[in-house]
Short mmCIF file of C-alpha atoms in Angstrom, two decimals:
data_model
loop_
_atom_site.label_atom_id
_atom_site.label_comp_id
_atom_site.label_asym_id
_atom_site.label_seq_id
_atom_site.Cartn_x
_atom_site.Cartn_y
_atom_site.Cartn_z
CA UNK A 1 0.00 0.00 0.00
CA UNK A 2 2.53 2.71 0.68
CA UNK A 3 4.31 1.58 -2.58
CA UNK A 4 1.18 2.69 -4.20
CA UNK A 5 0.64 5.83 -2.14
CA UNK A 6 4.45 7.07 -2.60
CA UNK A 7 4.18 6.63 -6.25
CA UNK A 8 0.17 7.74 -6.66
CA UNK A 9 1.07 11.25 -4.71
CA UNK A 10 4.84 11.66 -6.34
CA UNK A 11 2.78 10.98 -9.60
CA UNK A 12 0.16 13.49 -8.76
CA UNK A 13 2.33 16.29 -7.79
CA UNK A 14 4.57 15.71 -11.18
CA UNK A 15 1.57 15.90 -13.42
CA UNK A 16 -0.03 18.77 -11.57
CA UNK A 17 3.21 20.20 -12.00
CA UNK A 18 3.66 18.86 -15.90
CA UNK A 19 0.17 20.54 -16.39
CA UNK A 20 1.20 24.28 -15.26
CA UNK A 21 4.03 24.27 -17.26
CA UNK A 22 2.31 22.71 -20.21
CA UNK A 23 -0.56 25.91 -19.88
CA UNK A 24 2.04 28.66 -20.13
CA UNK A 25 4.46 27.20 -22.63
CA UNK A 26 1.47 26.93 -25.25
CA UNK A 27 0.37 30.37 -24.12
CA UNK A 28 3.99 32.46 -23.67
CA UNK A 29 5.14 29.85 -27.56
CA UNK A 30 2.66 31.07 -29.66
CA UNK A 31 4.41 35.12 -28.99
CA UNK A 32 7.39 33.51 -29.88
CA UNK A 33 7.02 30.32 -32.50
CA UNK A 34 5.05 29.56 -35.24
CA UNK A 35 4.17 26.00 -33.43
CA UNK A 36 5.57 25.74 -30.18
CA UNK A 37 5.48 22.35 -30.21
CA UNK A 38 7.09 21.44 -33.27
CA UNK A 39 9.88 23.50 -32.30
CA UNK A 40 9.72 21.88 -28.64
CA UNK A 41 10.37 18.41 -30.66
CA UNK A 42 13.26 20.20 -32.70
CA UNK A 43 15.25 21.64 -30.08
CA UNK A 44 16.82 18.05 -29.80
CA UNK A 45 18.93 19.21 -32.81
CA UNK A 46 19.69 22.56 -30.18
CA UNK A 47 20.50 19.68 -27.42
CA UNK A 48 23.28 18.32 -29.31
CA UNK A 49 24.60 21.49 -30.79
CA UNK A 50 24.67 24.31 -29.16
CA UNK A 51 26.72 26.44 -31.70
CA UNK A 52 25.61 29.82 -32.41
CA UNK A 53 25.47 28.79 -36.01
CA UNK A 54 22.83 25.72 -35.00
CA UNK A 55 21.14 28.27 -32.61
CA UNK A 56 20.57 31.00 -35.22
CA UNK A 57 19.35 27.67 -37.97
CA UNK A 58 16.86 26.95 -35.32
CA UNK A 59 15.42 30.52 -35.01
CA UNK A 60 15.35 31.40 -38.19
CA UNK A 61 13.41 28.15 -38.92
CA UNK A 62 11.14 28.24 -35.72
CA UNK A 63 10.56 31.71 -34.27
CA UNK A 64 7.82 34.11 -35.47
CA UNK A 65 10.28 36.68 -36.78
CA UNK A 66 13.57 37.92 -35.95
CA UNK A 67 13.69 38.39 -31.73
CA UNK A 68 15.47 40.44 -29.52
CA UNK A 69 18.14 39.22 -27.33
CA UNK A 70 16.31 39.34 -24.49
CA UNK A 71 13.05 37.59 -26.07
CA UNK A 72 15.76 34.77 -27.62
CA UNK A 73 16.60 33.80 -23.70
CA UNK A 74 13.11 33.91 -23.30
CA UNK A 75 12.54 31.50 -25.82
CA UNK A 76 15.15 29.45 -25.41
CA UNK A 77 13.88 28.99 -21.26
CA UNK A 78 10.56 28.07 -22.31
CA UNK A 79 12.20 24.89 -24.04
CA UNK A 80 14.52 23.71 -21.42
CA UNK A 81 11.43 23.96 -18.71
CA UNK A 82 9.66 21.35 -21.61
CA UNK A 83 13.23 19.34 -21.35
CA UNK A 84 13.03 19.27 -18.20
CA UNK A 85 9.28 18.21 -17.37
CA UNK A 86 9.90 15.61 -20.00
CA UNK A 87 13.30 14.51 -17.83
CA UNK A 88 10.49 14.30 -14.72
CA UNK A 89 9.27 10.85 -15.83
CA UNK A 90 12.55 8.96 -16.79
CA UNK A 91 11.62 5.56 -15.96
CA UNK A 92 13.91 4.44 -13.72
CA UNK A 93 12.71 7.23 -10.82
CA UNK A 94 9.46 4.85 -11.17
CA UNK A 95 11.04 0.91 -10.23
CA UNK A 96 11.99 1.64 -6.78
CA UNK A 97 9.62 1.65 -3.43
CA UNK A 98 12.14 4.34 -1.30
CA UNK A 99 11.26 8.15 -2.15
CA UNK A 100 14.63 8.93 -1.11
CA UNK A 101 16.51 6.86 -3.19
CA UNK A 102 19.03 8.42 -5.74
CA UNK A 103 16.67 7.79 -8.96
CA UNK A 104 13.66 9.19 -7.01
CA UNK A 105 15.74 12.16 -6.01
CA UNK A 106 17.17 12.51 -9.95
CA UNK A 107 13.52 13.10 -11.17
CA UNK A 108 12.69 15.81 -8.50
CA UNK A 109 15.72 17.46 -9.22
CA UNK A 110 14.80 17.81 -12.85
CA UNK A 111 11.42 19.12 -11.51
CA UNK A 112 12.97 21.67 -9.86
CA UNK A 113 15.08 22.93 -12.66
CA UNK A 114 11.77 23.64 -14.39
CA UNK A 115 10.12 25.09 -11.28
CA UNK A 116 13.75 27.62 -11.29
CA UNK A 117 13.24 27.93 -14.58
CA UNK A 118 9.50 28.72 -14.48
CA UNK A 119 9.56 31.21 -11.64
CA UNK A 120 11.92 33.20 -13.89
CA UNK A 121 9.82 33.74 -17.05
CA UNK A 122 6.50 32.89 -16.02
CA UNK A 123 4.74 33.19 -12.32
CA UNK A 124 5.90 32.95 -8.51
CA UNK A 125 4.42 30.59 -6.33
CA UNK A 126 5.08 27.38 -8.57
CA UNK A 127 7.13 26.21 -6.07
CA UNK A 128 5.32 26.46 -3.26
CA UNK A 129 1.94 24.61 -4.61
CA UNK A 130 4.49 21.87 -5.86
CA UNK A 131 5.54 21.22 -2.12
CA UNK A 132 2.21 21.38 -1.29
CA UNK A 133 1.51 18.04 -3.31
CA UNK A 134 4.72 16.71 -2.85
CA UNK A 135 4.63 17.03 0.74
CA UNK A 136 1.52 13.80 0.91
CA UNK A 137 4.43 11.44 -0.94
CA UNK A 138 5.18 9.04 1.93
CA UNK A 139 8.83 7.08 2.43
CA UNK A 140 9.96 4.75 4.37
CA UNK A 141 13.04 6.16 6.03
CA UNK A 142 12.49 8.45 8.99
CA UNK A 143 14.71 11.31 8.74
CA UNK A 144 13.17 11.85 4.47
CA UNK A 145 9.67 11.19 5.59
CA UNK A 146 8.07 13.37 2.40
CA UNK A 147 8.89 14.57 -0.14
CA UNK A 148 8.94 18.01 0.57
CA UNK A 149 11.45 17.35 3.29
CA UNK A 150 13.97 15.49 -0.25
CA UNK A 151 13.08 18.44 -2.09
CA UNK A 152 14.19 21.08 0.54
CA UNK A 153 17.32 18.86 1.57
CA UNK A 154 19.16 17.81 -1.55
CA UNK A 155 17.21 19.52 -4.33
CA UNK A 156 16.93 23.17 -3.42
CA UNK A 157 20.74 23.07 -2.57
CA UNK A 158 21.54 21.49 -5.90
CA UNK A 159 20.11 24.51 -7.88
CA UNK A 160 22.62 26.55 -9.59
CA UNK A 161 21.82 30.31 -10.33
CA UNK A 162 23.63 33.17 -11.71
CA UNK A 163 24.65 34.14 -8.81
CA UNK A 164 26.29 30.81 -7.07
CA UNK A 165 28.05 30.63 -10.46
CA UNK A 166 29.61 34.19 -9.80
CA UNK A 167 30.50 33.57 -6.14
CA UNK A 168 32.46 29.93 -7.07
CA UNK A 169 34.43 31.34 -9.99
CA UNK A 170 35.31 34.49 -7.26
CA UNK A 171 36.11 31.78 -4.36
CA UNK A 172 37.98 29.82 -6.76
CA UNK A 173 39.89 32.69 -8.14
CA UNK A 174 41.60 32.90 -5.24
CA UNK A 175 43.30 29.13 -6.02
CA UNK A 176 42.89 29.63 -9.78
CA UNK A 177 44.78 32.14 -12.35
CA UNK A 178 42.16 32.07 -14.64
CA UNK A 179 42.11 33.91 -17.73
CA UNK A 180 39.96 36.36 -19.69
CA UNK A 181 37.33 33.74 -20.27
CA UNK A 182 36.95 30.46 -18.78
CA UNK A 183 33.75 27.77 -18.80
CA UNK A 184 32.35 26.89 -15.27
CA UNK A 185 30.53 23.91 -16.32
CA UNK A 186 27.06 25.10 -18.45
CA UNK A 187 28.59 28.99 -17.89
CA UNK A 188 30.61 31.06 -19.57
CA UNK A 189 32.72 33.30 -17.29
CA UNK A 190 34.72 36.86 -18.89
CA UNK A 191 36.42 38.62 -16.18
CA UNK A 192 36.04 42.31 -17.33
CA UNK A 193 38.49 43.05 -13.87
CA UNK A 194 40.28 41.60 -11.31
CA UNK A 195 43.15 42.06 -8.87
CA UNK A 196 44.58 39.96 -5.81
CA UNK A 197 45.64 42.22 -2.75
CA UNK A 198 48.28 40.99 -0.23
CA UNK A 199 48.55 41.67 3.51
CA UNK A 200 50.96 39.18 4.98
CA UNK A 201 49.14 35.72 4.76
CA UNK A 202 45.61 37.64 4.20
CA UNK A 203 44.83 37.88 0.72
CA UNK A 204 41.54 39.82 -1.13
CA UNK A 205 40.40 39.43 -4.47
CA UNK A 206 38.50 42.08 -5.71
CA UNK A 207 37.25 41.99 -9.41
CA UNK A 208 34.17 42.02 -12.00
CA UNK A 209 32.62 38.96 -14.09
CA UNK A 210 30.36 38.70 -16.56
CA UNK A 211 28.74 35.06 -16.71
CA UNK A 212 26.33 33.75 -19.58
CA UNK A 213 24.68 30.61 -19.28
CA UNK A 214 26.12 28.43 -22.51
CA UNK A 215 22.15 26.56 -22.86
CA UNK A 216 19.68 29.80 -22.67
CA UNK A 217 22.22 32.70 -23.31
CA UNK A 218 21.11 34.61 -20.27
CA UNK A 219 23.84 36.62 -18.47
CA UNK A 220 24.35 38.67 -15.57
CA UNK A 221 27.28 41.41 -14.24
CA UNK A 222 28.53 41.14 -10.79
CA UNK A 223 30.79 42.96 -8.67
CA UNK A 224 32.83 40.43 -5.57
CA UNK A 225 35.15 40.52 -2.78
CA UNK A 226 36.68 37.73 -1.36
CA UNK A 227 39.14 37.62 1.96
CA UNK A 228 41.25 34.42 2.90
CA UNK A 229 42.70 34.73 6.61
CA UNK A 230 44.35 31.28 5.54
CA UNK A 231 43.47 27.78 6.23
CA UNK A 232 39.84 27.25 5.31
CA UNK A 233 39.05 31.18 6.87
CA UNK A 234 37.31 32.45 3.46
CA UNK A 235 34.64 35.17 3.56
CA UNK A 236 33.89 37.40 0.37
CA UNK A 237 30.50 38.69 -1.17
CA UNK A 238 28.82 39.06 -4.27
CA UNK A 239 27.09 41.84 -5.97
CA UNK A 240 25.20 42.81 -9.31
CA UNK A 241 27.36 45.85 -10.96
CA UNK A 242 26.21 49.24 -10.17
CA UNK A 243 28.02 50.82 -12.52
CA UNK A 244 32.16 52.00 -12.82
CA UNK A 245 31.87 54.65 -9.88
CA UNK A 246 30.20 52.20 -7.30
CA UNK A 247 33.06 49.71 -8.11
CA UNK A 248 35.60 52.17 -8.32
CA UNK A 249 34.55 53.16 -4.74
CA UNK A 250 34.16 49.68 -3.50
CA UNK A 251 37.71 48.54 -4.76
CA UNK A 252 39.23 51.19 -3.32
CA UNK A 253 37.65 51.13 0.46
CA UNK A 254 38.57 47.82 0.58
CA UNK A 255 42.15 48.13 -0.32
CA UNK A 256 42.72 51.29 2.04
CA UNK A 257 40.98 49.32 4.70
CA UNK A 258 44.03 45.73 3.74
CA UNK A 259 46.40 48.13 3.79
CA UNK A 260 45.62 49.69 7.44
CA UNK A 261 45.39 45.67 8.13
CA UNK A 262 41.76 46.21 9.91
CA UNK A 263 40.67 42.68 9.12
CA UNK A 264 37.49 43.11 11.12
CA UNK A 265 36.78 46.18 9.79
CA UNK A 266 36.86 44.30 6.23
CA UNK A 267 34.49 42.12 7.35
CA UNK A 268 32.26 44.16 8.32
CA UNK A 269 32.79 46.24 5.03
CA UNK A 270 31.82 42.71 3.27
CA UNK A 271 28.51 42.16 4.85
CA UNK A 272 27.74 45.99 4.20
CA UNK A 273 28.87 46.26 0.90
CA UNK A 274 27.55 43.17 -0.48
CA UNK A 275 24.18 42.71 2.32
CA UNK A 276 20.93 42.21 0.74
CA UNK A 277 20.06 46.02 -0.15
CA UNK A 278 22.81 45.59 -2.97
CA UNK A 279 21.31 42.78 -4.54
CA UNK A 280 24.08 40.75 -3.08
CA UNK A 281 25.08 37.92 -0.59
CA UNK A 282 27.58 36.89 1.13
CA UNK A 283 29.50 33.55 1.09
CA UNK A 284 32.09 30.75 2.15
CA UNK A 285 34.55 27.84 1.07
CA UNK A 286 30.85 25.87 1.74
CA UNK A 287 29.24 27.66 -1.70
CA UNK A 288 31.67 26.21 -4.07
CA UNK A 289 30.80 23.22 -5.94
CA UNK A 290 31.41 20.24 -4.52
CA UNK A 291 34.51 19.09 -6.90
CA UNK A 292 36.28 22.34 -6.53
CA UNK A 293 35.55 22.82 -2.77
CA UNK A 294 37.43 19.49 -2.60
CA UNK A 295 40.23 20.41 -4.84
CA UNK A 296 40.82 23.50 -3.03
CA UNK A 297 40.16 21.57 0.41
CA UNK A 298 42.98 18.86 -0.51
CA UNK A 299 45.20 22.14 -1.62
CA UNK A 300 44.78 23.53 1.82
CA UNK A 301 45.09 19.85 3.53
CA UNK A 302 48.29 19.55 1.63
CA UNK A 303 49.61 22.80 3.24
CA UNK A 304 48.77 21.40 6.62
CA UNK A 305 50.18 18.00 5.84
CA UNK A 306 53.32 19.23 4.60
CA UNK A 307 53.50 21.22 8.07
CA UNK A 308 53.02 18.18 10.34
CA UNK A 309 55.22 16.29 7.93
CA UNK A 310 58.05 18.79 8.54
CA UNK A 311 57.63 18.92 12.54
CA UNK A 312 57.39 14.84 12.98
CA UNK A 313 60.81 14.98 10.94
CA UNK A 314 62.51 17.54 13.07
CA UNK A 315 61.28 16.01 15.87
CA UNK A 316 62.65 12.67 14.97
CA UNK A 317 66.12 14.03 13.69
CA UNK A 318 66.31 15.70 17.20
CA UNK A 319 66.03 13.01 18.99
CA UNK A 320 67.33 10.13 17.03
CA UNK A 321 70.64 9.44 19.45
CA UNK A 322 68.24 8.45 22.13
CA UNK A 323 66.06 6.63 20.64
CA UNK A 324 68.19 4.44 19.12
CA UNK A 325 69.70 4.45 22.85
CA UNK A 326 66.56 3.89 24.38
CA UNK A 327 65.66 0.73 21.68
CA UNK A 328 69.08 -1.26 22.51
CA UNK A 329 68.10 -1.28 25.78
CA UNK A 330 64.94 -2.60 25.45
CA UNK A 331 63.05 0.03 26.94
CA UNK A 332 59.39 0.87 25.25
CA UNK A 333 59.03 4.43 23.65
CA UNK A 334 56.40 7.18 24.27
CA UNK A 335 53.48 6.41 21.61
CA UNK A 336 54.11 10.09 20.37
CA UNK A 337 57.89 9.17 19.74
CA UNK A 338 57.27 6.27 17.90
CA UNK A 339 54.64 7.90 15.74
CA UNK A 340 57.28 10.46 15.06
CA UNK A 341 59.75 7.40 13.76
CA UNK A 342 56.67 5.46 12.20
CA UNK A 343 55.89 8.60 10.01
CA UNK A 344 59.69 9.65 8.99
CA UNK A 345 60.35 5.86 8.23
CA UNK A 346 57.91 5.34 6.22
CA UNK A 347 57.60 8.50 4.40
CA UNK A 348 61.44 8.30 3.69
CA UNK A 349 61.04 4.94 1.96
CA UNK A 350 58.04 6.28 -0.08
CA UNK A 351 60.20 9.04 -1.10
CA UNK A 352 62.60 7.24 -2.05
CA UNK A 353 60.47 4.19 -4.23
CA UNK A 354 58.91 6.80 -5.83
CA UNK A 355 62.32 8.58 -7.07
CA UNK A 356 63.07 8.45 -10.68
CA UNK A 357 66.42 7.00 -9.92
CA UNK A 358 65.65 5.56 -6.23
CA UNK A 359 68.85 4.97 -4.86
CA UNK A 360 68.92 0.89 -3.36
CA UNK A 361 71.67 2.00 -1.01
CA UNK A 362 69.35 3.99 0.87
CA UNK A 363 66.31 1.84 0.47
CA UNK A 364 68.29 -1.21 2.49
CA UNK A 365 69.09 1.22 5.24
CA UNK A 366 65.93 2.50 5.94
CA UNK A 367 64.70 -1.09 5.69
CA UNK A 368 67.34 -1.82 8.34
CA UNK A 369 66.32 1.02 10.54
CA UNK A 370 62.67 -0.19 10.10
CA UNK A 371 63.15 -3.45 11.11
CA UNK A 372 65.84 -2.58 14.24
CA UNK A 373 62.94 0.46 15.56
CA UNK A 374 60.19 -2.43 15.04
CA UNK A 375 57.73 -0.14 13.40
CA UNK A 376 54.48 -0.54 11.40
CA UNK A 377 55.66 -1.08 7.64
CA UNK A 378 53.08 0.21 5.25
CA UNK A 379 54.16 -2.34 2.47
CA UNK A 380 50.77 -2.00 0.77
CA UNK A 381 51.70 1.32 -0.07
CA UNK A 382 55.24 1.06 -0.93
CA UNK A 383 54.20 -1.60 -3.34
CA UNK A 384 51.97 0.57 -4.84
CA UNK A 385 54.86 3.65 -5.15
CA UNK A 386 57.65 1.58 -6.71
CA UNK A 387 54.91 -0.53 -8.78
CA UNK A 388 53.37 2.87 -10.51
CA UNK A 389 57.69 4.27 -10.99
CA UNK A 390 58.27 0.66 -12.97
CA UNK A 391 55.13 0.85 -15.31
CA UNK A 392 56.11 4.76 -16.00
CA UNK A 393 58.98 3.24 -16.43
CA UNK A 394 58.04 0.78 -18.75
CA UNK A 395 56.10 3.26 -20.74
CA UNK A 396 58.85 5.55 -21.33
CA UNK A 397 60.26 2.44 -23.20
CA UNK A 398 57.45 2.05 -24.82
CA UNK A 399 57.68 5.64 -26.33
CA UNK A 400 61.14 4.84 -27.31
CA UNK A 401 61.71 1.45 -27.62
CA UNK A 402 65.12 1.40 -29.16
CA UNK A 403 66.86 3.77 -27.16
CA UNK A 404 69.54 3.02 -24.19
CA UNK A 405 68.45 4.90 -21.77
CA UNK A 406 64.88 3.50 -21.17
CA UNK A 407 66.07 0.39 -21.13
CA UNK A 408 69.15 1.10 -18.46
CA UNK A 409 66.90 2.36 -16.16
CA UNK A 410 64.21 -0.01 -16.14
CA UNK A 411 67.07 -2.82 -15.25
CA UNK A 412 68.26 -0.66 -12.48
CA UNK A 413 64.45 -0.17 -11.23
CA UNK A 414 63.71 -4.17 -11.43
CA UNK A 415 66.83 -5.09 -9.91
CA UNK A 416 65.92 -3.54 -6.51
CA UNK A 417 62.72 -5.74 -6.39
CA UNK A 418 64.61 -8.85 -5.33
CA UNK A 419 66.19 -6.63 -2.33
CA UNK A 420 62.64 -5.71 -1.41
CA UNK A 421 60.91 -7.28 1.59
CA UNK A 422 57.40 -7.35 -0.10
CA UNK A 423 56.51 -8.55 -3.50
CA UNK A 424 55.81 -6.36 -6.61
CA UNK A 425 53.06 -6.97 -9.19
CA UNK A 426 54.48 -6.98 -12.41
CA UNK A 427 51.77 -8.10 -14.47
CA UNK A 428 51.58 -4.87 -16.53
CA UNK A 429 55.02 -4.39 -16.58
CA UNK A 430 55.92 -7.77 -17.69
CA UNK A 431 52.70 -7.59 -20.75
CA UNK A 432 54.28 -4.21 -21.79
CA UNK A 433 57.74 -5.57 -22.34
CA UNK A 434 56.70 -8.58 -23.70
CA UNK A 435 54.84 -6.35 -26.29
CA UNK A 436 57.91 -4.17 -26.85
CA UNK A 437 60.20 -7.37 -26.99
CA UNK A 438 57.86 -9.29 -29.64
CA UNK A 439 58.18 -6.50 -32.11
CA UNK A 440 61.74 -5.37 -31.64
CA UNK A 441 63.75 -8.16 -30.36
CA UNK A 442 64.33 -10.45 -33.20
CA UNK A 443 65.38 -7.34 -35.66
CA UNK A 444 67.85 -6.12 -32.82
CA UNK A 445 68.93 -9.32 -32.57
CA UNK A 446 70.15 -9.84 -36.23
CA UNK A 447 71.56 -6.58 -36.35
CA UNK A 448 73.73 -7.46 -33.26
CA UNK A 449 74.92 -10.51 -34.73
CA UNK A 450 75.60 -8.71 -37.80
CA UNK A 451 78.30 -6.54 -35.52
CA UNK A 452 76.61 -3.44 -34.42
CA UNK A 453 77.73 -2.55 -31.33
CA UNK A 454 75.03 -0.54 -29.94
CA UNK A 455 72.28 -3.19 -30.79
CA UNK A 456 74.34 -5.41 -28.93
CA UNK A 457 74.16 -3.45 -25.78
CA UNK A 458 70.65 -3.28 -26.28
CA UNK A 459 70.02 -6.85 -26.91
CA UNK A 460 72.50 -7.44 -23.66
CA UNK A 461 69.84 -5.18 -21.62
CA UNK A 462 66.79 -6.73 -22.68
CA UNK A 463 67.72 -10.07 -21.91
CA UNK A 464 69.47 -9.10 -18.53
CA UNK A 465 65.77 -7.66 -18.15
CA UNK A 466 63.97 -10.61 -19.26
CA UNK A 467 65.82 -12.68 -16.75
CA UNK A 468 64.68 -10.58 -14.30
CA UNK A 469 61.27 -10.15 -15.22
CA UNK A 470 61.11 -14.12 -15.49
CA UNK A 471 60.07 -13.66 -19.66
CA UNK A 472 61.38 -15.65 -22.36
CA UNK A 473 61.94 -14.06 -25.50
CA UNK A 474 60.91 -14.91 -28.51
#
C-alpha cells in the first residue's frame, strides 16, 4: 500500500506540476514560435549542438520573426522547462519503493530545474503549490519522511543560479589564475576586472565577471570581494554591478581598509557592501561546488600536511641518538615518539620508491632502521609507489623502444625488487615488455649478430631484463 501511495502522490504532484508548465508554454510559444510544439520536438537538434550557427538555424526556422536578445533567452527557457518536465518521468525514478533513493531524487531534481526555470519567465508561487503536493508522498526512512522534506534537503541546494556561479568562480579565483574567459561547467565566465591584494598571509580578491549561461544565453554582471585569513578562513561577497563609480569606490575602500590591516573592519565592510540592499550575498569555502571545494580543500590539507610532515621529521632528527639508545636497551618508547619514527620511516622509503632513480643503497638502510625500531611497515603502499615508478617506467620504453636509456633504467628499477621485503606486481610491466620485446627483439637481434655494437648493448639489456622479469623471448 505505501508503494502505491508514494508513487500515486509523487505521480500526482509531477503531473499537476507537468500541467502548469504545459498551460504557459502553449500560451507564452505562440508570442514567440510559429508551433511551439514542433519547435519543442526540434530543439533536440539545439541539445546536441549548441553552436551559435545551430542556434541562429533553429530561429530562423522556428521563431515568429527575428527576436530580440532578451526575447531569444526567453525562448530558449521556455524549451529547457519542456526538457526538463519531460526529464520528470525517466523511468527508472518509477522501479523503486524508497522516495529517497538516488533515482527518485534525480527526477525531483529535474522538476525543480523547471520550477527555477519557471519562476523566472512565467509566475511565482510554482514552487510552493508543488511542495504542497509533494509534501503527501510518503517514504519509508524516517529522517526523508516526504517529499517536501527530499526536495528542501538535496534539491533546493543542488540549484545553480547566476549568482552561485559568480560567487564559485570568485572563491575559486583565489586558487585559480584564470584567464579572460573560462567555462564553469554550463557557464561562460569573462572577467572584465580583477586584482589579488596581499597583507601578509591575508589575501583579497576584488574583481568584476560577466557570466552567460552556454544553454539559454542569459547573463548577468557582478561585482565580488573575497578575503582568505588562511586555512579554510574564506569570507567574500557578491554583488550585481552598479556601474564604474560604485566599483571604483568599492575597490578602493577595501584596499585602504588591507592596507591599514583592519581585518574586522573588512568584514564588516563585506557584509555591508555586499548585504541584501545591494542585490548581493555573502558567502564561504561551503558555496563552491562540490569538486572544486574538494580540490581547493585537498590544496589547503596539503599545506597542513606538509606542516606536520616537517615537525614529525625535526622532531625525529632531534632526537634520534636516544632513541636508538633507548631501543638497545629494550626500553618501550612514548606512543608520540614512535609515531614520530613510524611517520619519517615510512615517508622516507616512499620518497625514495617513488624517485626516478631511487637509490637501493638507501632503500636497504631504511629497511634496516625499520626493522631494528620495530615499526608498522606500510608495504601496501610502498608496493603501490615503486609498482606505478616501474610501469612509468616501462612506458617511457614504450615511447622509445630502441633507445639506451629506457632500457638502463628499467634494469636498475627491477633489480631492486629482489632486495625488497614485499613482493611487486608486475603483471603490466611484464605484458608491456613482452609487447615491446615481440616486435623489436628479433630485428635487434640480427643486427647485433651482424656486428653493431650498440644493438648489442641493447640486446645485452633486454635479456638481462627478461631474466629478471622471469620472460622468455621470442
Amino acid at each position: 500500500f505505501r508503494r502505491v501511495l508514494f508513487r500515486s502522490v509523487h505521480r500526482e504532484a509531477l503531473d499537476w506540476l507537468r500541467d502548469e508548465l504545459v498551460c504557459w508554454f502553449e500560451r507564452k510559444g505562440a508570442e514567440l514560435f510559429k508551433d511551439c510544439w514542433v519547435a519543442r520536438d526540434d530543439y533536440v537538434g539545439v541539445i546536441l549542438d549548441r553552436s551559435p550557427e545551430n542556434v541562429d538555424r533553429f530561429f530562423a526556422e522556428h521563431a515568429r520573426g527575428p527576436l530580440t536578445p532578451a526575447r531569444r533567452v526567453e525562448a530558449l527557457q521556455l524549451l529547457e522547462i519542456q526538457r526538463h518536465a519531460m526529464l520528470m518521468y525517466t523511468s527508472c525514478g518509477w522501479f523503486f519503493d524508497e522516495l529517497s533513493g538516488i533515482e527518485t531524487i534525480q527526477i525531483i531534481q529535474y522538476a525543480g530545474r523547471a520550477i527555477q526555470l519557471a519562476e523566472t519567465i512565467l509566475r511565482k508561487g510554482i514552487e510552493d503549490e508543488f511542495l504542497a503536493l509533494l509534501e503527501g508522498a510518503r517514504g519509508n526512512v524516517s529522517e526523508h519522511a516526504t517529499g517536501r522534506m527530499i526536495y528542501e534537503k538535496w534539491v533546493r541546494p543542488a540549484v545553480i543560479d547566476m549568482r552561485k556561479v559568480g560567487a564559485h568562480y570568485a572563491i575559486s579565483s583565489l586558487f585559480e589564475d584564470y584567464g579572460d574567459s573560462t567555462q564553469i561547467f554550463s557557464h561562460l565566465v569573462e572577467r572584465e576586472d580583477g586584482s589579488v591584494l596581499h597583507a601578509g598571509k591575508t589575501r583579497l580578491t576584488l574583481g568584476r565577471a560577466r557570466v552567460t549561461s552556454r544553454i539559454t544565453g542569459a547573463s548577468s554582471t557582478f561585482s565580488y570581494g573575497v578575503l582568505h585569513l588562511g586555512g579554510q578562513n574564506i569570507y567574500g561577497g557578491i554583488r550585481d554591478y552598479q556601474g564604474h563609480r560604485a566599483y571604483s569606490q568599492l575597490t578602493s575602500q577595501f584596499s585602504d581598509i588591507l592596507h591599514r590591516g583592519d581585518i574586522p573592519e573588512l568584514i564588516r565592510s563585506v557584509d555591508k557592501q555586499f548585504g541584501g540592499h545591494f542585490g548581493g550575498a555573502t558567502f564561504s569555502l561551503r558555496l563552491l561546488f562540490r569538486d572544486e571545494q574538494r580540490r581547493i580543500v585537498e590544496r589547503l590539507l596539503l599545506s597542513a600536511d606538509q606542516e606536520a610532515a616537517a615537525k614529525l621529521r625535526e622532531l625525529h632528527r632531534e632526537h634520534a641518538t636516544l632513541v636508538r639508545f633507548v631501543g638497545d636497551l629494550g626500553i618501550p618508547l612514548p606512543r608520540r615518539v614512535m609515531a614520530s619514527i613510524e611517520f619519517t620511516l615510512n615517508d622516507d622509503l616512499l620518497i625514495e620508491l617513488s624517485a626516478h632513480e631511487p637509490n637501493p643503497q638507501r632503500i636497504r638502510e631504511i629497511l634496516t632502521e625499520i626493522e631494528h625500531m620495530k615499526v608498522s611497515f606500510d608495504a601496501v603502499t610502498a608496493e603501490f609507489r615503486f609498482r606505478r615508478n616501474l610501469e612509468a617506467a616501462t612506458q617511457t620504453l614504450a615511447e622509445s623502444p630502441g633507445s639506451l636509456a629506457p632500457l638502463q633504467r628499467l634494469n636498475r628499477l627491477t633489480g631492486i625488487c629482489a632486495h625488497l621485503p614485499f613482493p611487486i606486481n608486475l603483471w603490466q610491466v611484464q605484458t608491456s615488455f613482452w609487447t615491446i620485446a615481440d616486435v623489436n627483439y628479433p630485428a635487434q637481434l640480427k643486427k647485433a649478430r651482424q656486428g653493431s655494437i650498440t644493438q648489442q648493448k641493447w640486446v645485452q639489456l633486454v635479456q638481462s631484463l627478461a631474466e629478471k622479469l622471469k620472460i622468455r623471448l621470442p
